[in-house]
Coordinates of C-alpha atoms and ligand atoms in Angstrom, one line a residue:
X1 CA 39.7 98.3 -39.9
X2 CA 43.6 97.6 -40.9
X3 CA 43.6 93.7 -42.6
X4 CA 47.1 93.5 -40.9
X5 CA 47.4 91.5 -37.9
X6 CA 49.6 93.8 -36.3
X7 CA 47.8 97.0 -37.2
X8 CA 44.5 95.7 -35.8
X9 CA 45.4 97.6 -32.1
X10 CA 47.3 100.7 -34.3
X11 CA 43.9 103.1 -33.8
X12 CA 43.1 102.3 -30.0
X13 CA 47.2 102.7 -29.1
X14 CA 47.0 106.2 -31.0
X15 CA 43.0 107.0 -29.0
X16 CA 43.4 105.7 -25.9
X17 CA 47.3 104.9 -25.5
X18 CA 46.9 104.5 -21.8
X19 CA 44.1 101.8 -21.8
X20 CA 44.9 98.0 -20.8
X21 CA 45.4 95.9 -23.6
X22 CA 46.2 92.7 -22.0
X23 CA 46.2 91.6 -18.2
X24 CA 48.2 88.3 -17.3
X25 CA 48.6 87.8 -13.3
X26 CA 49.5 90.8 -11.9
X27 CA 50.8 92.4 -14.6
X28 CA 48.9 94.6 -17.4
X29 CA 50.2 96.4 -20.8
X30 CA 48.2 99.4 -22.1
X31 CA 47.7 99.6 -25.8
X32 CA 50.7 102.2 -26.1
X33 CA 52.8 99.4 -24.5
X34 CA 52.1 96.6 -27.0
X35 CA 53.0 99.0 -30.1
X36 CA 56.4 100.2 -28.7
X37 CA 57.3 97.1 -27.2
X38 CA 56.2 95.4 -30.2
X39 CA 57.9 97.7 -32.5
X40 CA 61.3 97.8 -30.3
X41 CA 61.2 94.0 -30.9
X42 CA 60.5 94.1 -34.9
X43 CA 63.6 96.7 -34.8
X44 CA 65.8 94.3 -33.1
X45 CA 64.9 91.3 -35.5
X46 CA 65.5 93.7 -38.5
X47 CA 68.8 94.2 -37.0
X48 CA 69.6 90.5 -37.1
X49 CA 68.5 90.7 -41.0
X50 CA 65.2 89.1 -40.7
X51 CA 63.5 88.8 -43.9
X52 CA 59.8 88.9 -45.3
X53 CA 59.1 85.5 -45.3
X54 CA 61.2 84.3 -42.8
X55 CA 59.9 81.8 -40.3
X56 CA 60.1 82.4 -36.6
X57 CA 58.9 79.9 -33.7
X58 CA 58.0 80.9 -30.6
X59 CA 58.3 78.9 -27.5
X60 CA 56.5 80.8 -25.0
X61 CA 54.0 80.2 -22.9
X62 CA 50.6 82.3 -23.1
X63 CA 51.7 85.8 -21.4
X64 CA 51.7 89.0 -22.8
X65 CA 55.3 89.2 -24.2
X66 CA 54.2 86.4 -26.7
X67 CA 51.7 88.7 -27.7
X68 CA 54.7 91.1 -28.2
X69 CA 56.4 88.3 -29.9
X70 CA 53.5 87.9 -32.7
X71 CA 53.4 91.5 -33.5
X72 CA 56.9 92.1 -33.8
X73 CA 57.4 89.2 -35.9
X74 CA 54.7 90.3 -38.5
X75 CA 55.8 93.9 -38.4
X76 CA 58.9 92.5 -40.1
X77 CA 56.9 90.2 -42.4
X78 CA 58.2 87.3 -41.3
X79 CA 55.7 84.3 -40.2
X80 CA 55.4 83.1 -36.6
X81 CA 55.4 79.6 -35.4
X82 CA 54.0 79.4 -31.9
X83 CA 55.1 75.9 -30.3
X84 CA 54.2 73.3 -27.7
X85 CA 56.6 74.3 -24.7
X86 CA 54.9 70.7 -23.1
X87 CA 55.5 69.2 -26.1
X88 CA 58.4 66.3 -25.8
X89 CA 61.6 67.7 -27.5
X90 CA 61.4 65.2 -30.3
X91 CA 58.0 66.2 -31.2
X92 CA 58.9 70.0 -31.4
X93 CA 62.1 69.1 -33.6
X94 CA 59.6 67.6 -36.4
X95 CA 58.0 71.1 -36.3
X96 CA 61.4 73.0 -36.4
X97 CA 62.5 70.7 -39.2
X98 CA 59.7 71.4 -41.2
X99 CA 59.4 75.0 -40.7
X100 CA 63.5 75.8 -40.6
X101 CA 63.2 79.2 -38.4
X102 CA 65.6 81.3 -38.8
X103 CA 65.1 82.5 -34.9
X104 CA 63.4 80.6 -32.0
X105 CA 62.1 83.4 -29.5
X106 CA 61.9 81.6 -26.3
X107 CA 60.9 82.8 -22.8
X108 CA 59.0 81.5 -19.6
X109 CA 59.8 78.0 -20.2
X110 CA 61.5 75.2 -18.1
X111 CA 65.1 76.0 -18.2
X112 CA 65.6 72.3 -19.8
X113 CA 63.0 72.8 -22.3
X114 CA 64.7 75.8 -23.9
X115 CA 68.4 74.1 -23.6
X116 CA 66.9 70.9 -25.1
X117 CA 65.2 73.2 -28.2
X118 CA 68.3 75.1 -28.4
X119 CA 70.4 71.8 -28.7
X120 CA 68.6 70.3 -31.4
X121 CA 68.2 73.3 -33.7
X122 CA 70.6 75.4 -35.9
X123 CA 68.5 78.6 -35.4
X124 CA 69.9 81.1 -32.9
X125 CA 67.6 81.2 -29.8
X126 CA 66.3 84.7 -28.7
X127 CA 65.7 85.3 -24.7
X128 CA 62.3 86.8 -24.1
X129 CA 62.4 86.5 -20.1
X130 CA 61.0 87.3 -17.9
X131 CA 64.4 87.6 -16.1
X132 CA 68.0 86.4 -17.7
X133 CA 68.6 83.5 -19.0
X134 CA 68.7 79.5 -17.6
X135 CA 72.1 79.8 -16.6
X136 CA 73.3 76.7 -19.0
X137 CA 71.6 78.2 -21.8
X138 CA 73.6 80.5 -23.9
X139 CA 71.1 82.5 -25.7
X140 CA 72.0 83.9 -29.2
X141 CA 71.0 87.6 -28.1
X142 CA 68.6 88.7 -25.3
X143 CA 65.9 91.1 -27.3
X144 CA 65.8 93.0 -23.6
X145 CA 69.5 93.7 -23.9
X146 CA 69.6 94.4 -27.6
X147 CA 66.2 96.1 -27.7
X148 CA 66.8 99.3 -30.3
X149 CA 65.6 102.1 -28.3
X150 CA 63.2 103.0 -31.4
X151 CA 59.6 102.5 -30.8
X152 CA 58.5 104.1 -33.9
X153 CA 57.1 101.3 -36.6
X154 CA 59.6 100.2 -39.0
X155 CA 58.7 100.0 -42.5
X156 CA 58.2 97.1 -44.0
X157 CA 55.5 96.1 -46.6
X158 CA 53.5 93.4 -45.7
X159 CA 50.0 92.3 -47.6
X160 CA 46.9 91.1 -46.9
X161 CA 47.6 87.3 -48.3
X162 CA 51.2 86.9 -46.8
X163 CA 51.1 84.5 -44.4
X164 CA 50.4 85.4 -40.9
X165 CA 51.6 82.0 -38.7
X166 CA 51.5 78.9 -38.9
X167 CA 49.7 76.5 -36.8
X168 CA 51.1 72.5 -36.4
X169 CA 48.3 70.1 -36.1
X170 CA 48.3 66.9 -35.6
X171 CA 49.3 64.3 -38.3
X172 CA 48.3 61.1 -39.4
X173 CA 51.6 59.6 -40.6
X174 CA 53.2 61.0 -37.5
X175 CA 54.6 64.2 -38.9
X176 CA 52.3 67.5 -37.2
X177 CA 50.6 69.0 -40.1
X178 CA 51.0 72.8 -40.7
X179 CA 48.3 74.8 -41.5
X180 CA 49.5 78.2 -42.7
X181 CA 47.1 81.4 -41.9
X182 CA 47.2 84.5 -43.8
X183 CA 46.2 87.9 -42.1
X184 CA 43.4 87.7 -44.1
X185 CA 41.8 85.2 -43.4
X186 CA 41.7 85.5 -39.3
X187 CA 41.0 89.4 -40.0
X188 CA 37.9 88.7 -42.3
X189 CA 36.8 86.1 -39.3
X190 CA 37.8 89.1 -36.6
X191 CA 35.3 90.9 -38.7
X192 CA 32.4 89.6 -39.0
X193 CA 32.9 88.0 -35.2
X194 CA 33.1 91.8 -33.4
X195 CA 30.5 92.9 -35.4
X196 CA 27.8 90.0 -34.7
X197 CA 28.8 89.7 -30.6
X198 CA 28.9 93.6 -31.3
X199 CA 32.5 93.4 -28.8
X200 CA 33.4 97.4 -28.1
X201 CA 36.2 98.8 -26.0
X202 CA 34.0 97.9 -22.5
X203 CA 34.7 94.5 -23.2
X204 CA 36.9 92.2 -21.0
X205 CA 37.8 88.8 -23.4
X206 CA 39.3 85.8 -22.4
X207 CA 42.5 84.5 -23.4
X208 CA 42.1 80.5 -22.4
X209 CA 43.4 78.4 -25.6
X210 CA 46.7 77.5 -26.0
X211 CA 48.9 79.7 -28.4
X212 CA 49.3 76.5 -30.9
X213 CA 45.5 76.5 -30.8
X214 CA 43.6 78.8 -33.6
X215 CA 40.8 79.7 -31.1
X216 CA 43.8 82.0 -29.5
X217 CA 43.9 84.0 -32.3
X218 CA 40.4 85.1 -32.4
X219 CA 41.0 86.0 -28.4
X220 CA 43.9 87.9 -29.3
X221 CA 43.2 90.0 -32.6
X222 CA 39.7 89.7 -31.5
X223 CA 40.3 92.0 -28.4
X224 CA 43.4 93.9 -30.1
X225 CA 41.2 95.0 -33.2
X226 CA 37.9 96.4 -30.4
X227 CA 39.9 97.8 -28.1
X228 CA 39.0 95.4 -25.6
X229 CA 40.9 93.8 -22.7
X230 CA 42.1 90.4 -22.8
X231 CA 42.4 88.6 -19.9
X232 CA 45.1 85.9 -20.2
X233 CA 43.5 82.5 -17.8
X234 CA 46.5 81.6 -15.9
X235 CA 48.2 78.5 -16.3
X236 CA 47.3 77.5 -12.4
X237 CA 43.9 78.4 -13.0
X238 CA 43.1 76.6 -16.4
X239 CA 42.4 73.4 -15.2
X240 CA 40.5 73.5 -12.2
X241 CA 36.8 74.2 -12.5
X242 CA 36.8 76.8 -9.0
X243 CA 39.2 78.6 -9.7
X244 CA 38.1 79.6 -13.7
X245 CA 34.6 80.5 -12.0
X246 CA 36.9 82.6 -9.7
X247 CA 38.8 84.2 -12.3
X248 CA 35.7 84.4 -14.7
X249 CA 34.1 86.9 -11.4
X250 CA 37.4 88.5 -10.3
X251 CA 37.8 89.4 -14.1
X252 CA 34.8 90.6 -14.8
X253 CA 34.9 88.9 -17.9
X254 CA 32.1 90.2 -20.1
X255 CA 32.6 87.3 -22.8
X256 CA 33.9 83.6 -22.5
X257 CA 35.5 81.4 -25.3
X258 CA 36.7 77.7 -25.2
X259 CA 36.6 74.6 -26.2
X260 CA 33.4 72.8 -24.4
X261 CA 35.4 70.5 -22.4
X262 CA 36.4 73.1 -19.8
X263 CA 32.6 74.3 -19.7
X264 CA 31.7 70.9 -19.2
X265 CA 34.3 70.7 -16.6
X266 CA 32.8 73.5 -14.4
X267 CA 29.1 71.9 -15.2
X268 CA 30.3 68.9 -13.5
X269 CA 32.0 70.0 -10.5
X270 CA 28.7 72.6 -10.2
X271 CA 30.9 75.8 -9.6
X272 CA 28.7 78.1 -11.3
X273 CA 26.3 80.0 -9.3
X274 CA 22.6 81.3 -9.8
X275 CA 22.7 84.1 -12.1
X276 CA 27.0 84.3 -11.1
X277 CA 29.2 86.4 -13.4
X278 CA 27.5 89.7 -13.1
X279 CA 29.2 91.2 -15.5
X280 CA 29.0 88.1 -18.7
X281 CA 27.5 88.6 -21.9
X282 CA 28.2 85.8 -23.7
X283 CA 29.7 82.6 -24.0
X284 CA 31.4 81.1 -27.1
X285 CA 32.5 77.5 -27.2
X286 CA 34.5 75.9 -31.1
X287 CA 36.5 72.5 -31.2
X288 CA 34.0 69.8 -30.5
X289 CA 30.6 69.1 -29.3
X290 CA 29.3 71.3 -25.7
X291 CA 27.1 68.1 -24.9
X292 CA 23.5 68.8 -24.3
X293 CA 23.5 67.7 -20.5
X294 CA 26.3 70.1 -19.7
X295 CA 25.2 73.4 -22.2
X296 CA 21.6 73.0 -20.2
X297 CA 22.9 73.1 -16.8
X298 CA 24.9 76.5 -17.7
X299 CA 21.6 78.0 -19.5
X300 CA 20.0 76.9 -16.6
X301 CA 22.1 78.8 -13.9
X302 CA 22.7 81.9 -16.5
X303 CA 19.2 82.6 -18.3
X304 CA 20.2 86.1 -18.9
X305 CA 23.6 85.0 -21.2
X306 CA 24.1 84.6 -24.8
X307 CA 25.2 80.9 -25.4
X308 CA 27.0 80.3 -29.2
X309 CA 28.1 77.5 -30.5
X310 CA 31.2 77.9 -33.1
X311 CA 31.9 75.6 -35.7
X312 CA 35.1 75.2 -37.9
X313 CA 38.6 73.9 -38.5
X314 CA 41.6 75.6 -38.4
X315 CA 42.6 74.8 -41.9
X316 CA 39.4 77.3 -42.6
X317 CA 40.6 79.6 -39.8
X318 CA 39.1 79.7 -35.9
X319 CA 35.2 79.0 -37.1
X320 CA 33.1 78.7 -40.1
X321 CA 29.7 78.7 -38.9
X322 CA 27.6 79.5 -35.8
X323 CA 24.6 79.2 -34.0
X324 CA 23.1 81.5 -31.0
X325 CA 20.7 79.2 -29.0
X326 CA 17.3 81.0 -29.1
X327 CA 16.5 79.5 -25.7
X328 CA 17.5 76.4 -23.5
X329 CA 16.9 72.8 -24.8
X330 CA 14.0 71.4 -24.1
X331 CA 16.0 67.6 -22.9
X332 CA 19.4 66.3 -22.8
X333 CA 18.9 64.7 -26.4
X334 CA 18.3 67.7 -28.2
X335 CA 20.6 68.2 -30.9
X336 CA 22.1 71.8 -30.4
X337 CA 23.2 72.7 -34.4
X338 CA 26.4 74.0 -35.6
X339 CA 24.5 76.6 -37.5
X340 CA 24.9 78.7 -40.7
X341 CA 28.1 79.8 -42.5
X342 CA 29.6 83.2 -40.8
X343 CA 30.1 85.9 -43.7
X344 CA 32.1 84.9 -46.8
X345 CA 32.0 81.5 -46.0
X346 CA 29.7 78.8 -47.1
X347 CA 29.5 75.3 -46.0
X348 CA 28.4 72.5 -47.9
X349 CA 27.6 68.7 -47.5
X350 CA 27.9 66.6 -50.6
X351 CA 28.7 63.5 -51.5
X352 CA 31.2 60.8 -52.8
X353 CA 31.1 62.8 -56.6
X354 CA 30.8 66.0 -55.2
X355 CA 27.5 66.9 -55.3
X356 CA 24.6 68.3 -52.9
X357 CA 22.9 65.7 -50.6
X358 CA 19.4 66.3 -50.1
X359 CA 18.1 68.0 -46.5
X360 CA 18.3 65.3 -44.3
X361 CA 20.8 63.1 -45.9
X362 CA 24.3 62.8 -44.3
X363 CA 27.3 63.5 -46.2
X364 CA 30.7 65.2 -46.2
X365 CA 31.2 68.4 -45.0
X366 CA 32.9 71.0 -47.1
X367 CA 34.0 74.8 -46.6
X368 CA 34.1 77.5 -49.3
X369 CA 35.0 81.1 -48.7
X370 CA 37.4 83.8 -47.1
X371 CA 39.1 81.3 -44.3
X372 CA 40.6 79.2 -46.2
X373 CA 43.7 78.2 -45.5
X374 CA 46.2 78.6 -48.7
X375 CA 47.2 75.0 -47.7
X376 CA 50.0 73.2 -45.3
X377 CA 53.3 74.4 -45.2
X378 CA 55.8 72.3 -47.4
X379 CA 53.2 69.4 -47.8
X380 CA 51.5 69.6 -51.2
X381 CA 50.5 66.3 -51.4
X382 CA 48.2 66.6 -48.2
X383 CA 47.4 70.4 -49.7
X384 CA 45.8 68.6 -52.7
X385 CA 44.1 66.0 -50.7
X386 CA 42.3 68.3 -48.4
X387 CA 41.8 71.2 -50.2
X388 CA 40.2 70.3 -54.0
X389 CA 38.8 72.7 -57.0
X390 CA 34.8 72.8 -57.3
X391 CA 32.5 74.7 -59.2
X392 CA 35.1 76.9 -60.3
X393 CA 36.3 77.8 -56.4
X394 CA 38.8 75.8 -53.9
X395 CA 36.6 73.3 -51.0
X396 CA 38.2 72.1 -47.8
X397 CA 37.7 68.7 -47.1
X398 CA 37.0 69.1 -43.0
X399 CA 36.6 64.8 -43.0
X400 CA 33.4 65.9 -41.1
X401 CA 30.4 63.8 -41.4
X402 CA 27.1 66.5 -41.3
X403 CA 23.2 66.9 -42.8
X404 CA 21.5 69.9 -43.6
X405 CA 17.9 70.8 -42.6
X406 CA 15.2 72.2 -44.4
X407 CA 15.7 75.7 -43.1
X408 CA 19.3 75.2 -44.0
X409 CA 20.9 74.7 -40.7
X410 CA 23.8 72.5 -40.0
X411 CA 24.1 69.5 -37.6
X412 CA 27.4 67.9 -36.9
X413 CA 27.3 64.3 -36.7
X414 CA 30.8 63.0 -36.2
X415 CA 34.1 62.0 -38.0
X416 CA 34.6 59.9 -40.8
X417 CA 38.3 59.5 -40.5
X418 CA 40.5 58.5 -37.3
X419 CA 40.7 62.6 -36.1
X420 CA 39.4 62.7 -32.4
X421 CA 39.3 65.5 -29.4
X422 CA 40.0 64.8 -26.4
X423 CA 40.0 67.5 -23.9
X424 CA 39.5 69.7 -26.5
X425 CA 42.9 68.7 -28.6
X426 CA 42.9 67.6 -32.2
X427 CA 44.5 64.2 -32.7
X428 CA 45.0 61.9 -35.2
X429 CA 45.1 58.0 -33.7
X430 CA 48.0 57.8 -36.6
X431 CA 49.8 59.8 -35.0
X432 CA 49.9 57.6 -31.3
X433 CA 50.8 54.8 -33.5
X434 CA 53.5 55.9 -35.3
X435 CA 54.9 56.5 -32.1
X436 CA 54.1 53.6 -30.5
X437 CA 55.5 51.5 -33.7
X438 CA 58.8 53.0 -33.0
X439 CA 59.5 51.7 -29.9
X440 CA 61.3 48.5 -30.2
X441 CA 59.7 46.3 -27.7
X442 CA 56.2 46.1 -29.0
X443 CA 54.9 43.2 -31.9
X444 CA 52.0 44.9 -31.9
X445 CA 49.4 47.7 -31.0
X446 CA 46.7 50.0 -32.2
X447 CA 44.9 53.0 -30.5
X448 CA 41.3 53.4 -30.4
X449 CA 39.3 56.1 -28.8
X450 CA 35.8 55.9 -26.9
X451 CA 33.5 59.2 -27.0
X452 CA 32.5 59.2 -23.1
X453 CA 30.3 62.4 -23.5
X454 CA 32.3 63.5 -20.3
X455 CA 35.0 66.4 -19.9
X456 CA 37.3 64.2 -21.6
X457 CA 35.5 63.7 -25.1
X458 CA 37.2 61.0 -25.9
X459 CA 39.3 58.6 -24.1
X460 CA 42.3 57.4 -26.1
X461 CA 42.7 53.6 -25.9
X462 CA 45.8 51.2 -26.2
X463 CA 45.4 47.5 -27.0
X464 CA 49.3 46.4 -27.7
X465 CA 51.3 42.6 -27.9
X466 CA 54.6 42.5 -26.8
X467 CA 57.7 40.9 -28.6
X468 CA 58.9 37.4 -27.1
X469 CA 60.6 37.6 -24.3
X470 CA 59.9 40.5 -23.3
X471 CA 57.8 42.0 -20.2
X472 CA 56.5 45.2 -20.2
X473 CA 53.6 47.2 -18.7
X474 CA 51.7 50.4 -19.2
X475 CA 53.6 52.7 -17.2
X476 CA 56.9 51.8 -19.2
X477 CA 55.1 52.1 -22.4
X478 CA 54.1 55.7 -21.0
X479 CA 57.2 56.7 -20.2
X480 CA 59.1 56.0 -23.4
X481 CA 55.8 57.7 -25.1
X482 CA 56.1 60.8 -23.7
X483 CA 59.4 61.3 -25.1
X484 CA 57.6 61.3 -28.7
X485 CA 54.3 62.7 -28.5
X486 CA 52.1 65.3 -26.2
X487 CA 51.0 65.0 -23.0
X488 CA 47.3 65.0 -23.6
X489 CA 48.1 62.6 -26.9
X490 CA 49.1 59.2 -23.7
X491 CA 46.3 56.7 -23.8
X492 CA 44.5 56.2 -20.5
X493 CA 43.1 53.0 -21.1
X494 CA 45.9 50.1 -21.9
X495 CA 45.7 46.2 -23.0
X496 CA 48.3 43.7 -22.6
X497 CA 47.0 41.1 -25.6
X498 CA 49.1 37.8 -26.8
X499 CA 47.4 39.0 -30.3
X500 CA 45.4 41.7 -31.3
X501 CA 42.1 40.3 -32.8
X502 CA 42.2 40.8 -36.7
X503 CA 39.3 41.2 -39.9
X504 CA 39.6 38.2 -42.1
X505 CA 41.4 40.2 -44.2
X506 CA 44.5 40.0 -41.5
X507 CA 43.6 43.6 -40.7
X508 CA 43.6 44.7 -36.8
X509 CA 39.7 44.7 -35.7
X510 CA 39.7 47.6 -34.6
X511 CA 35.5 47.9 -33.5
X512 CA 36.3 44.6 -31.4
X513 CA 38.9 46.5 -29.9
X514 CA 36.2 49.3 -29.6
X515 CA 33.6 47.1 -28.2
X516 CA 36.1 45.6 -25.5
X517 CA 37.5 48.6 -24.0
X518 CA 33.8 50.2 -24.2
X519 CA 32.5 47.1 -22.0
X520 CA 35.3 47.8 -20.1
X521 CA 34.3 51.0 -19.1
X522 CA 30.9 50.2 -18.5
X523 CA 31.9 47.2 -16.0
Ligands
AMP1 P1 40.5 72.3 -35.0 O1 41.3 72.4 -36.2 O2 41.4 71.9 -33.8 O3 39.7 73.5 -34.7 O4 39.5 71.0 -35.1 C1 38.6 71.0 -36.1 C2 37.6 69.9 -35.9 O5 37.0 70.1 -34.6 C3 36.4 70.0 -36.8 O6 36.7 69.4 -38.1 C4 35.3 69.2 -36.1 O7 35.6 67.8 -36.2 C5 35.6 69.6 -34.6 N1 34.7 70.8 -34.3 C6 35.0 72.1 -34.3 N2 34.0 72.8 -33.9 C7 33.0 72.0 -33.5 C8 31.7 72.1 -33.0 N3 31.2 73.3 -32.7 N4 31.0 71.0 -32.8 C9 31.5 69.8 -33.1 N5 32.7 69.6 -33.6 C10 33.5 70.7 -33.8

């Protein structure tokens, strides 16, 4: 197997040219498809003198041509950037500025959202379609209008370390984080992840995570590099817990991968029939904990299905460790694990000097091995924080709290830092407060979050003090919110306090704050 991203499909377009490669709606592309369209597109951004190296964001939804769009923007060398399209403009401008692309591919988007993007960035902007372009926006070049006619590859060197993409996370001081992924590093997990689930070219994947999300990429090269199909969820269908069991069947899916919320979603609405999804395999879940309750109820309903739990961040690429359940859990309290390291990686919980805690003690969790991300883009200092020389090798700080067992399995046992899910999104708290402390109106405020063990994960809390004078409520402090930050970053939970309570060290209390919304909730 090719360690190239975008040679991983090369052997199935030659073998089987006609076979689907992706399916998105109503629409399909066959493996021949994704090479010449893919290659047409590398030609056209040769054209415009893109270098190796270069940096190009995407603002696409999930749909095949963004597929197209990855590709062609590695078979030039250049590094792709996959953004938010829900993201608020100002919020995508802080990725722009840090990544400086030298062409912003955009298609399928809100007509606004690609004029804004345009407006507030000196790259050209690239139409990808489908159909012409918003009529205000005046798009640098249209790739379908400029397409070179030449599907054959171009020829460009491109190695194993270069950079693949890079992925913004979430930041702590308020500026998104970018975590840069060589083609290495998600080929070595490709690897060792076809080979265990033993995926062949029968296979029908799905495509559910979000493009800015690293579990996409294991969907996408995943099925590319077996020859599988990937079946793109559909925006209308991603969210509601029928219709996913709907397209799950219509599908024929033969393997499932998200983030637990959505499983836990469909657990809770009970859409999942006795033995349903004829045709399912297995089903893969990475990003945060599949709660006990909800990964019975699916064992219990699909007895014949392989259930695996993923662990890892993406600064280690898509997952680090795993564990196949060997049968259901006995109770709703059972701890599921998050396993042993996949191959070439290690994992490894020490403590304040670096050192191995005992089995049974809880420590730090650490990653070793072939994912690991070179760093973050343009950010040294958090590079040096995160990622630190041991024994002679580089360790990833995850800020993961974990204990090993006696037969060397790992358990996951929370966060030491302020880094939450919710819905399956990573967030830092810091990051909600920077925003918040920027709007003008507000003395005070600080964002907790509460784990609800329901689809949520956590709920993001707001307690805030107002200046003098001045009256506002939630739904104004939403609104000028999400103009800075993510949809699925907006607190859900808001209070209005004359003071927030404070340590006697004059810091805000933030477990009070805790312990108020929690009783709260419970009332
Ligand atoms: P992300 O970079 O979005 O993949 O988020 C990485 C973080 O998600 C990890 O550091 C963990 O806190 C959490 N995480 C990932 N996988 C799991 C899992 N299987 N169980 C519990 N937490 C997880």
């Amino acid at each position: 197997m090719s360690v190239l991203l975008h040679e991983l499909h090369l052997e199935h377009a030659e073998k089987r040219p006609d076979t689907t490669a992706i399916v998105f709606e109503e629409r399909r592309l066959t493996y021949q498809q994704v090479e010449e369209q893919s290659n047409r597109l590398a030609h056209a951004l040769a054209d415009r003198r893109i270098e190796a190296g270069d940096r190009i964001a995407l603002l696409l939804p999930k749909c095949p041509e963004a597929v197209v769009a990855m590709l062609a923007v590695m078979k030039v060398g250049a590094i792709y950037v996959p953004l938010d399209p829900a993201s608020p403009t100002a919020r995508l401008g802080k990725v722009i500025a840090s990544c400086e692309p030298a062409i912003i591919l955009a298609g399928g988007v809100k007509a606004d959202v690609a004029i804004e993007v345009s407006r507030i960035c000196t790259a050209p902007l690239a139409w990808m379609g489908p159909g012409p372009a918003p009529e205000k926006l005046q798009p640098a070049f249209s790739p379908n209008d400029t397409y070179s006619p030449a599907t054959s590859p171009l020829e460009r060197k491109v190695s194993p370390t270069d950079p693949a993409h890079i992925l913004f996370t979430s930041g702590s001081t308020g500026q998104p984080k970018g975590v840069v992924i060589t083609h290495a590093m998600v080929a070595e997990f490709i690897t060792w992840a076809n080979g265990y689930f033993g995926t062949t070219e029968q296979d029908k994947v799905s495509g559910h995570s979000p493009l800015f999300f690293d579990l996409s990429t294991f969907d996408i090269y995943g099925a590319l590099a077996a020859g599988a199909e990937l079946h793109m969820v559909p925006p209308n269908a991603n969210l509601l817990p029928h219709k996913l069991a709907d397209f799950i069947r219509r599908s024929k899916l033969t393997q499932w991968f998200s983030v637990p919320s959505i499983l836990n979603y469909m657990a809770k609405f009970d859409v999942i029939e006795e033995d349903d999804f004829p045709s399912l395999q297995r089903i893969l879940w990475c990003g945060e904990v599949f709660p006990t309750a909800a990964l019975r109820h699916w064992m219990q309903k699909l007895p014949k299905i392989r259930f695996t739990n993923l662990y890892g961040p993406t600064e280690a690429t898509i997952a680090s460790s795993y564990y196949t359940l060997p049968c259901c859990p006995a109770d709703d309290r059972e701890e599921v694990p998050i396993g042993t390291a996949c191959a070439g990686e290690e994992l490894m919980v020490l403590d304040d000097r670096l050192e191995r805690v005992a089995p049974g003690g809880v420590g730090d969790l650490y990653i070793a091995g072939v994912g690991l991300s070179p760093g973050y883009w343009r950010n040294p200092e958090a590079s040096r924080a995160a990622f630190l020389e041991h024994e002679g090798g580089r360790i990833y700080k995850t800020g993961d709290l974990a204990k090993v067992d006696e037969s060397g399995l790992f358990y996951y046992l929370g966060r030491a830092d302020s880094q939450i899910k919710s819905r399956g999104y990573r967030i830092e708290l810091g990051e909600i407060e920077t925003a918040l402390h920027s709007l003008d109106f507000l003395r005070e405020c600080a964002v907790v979050a509460i784990d609800t063990g329901g689809f949520e994960g956590h709920t993001i809390c707001c307690a805030y003090a107002v200046q003098e004078n001045v009256s506002t409520a939630p739904p104004a402090i939403k609104a000028r919110l999400r103009q800075l930050i993510p949809p699925y970053m907006i607190p859900s939970r808001w209070l209005c306090l004359d003071e927030l309570p404070k340590t006697p060290n004059g810091k805000i209390h933030r477990p009070a704050l805790r312990e108020r919304f929690q009783a709260e909730m419970n009332a």
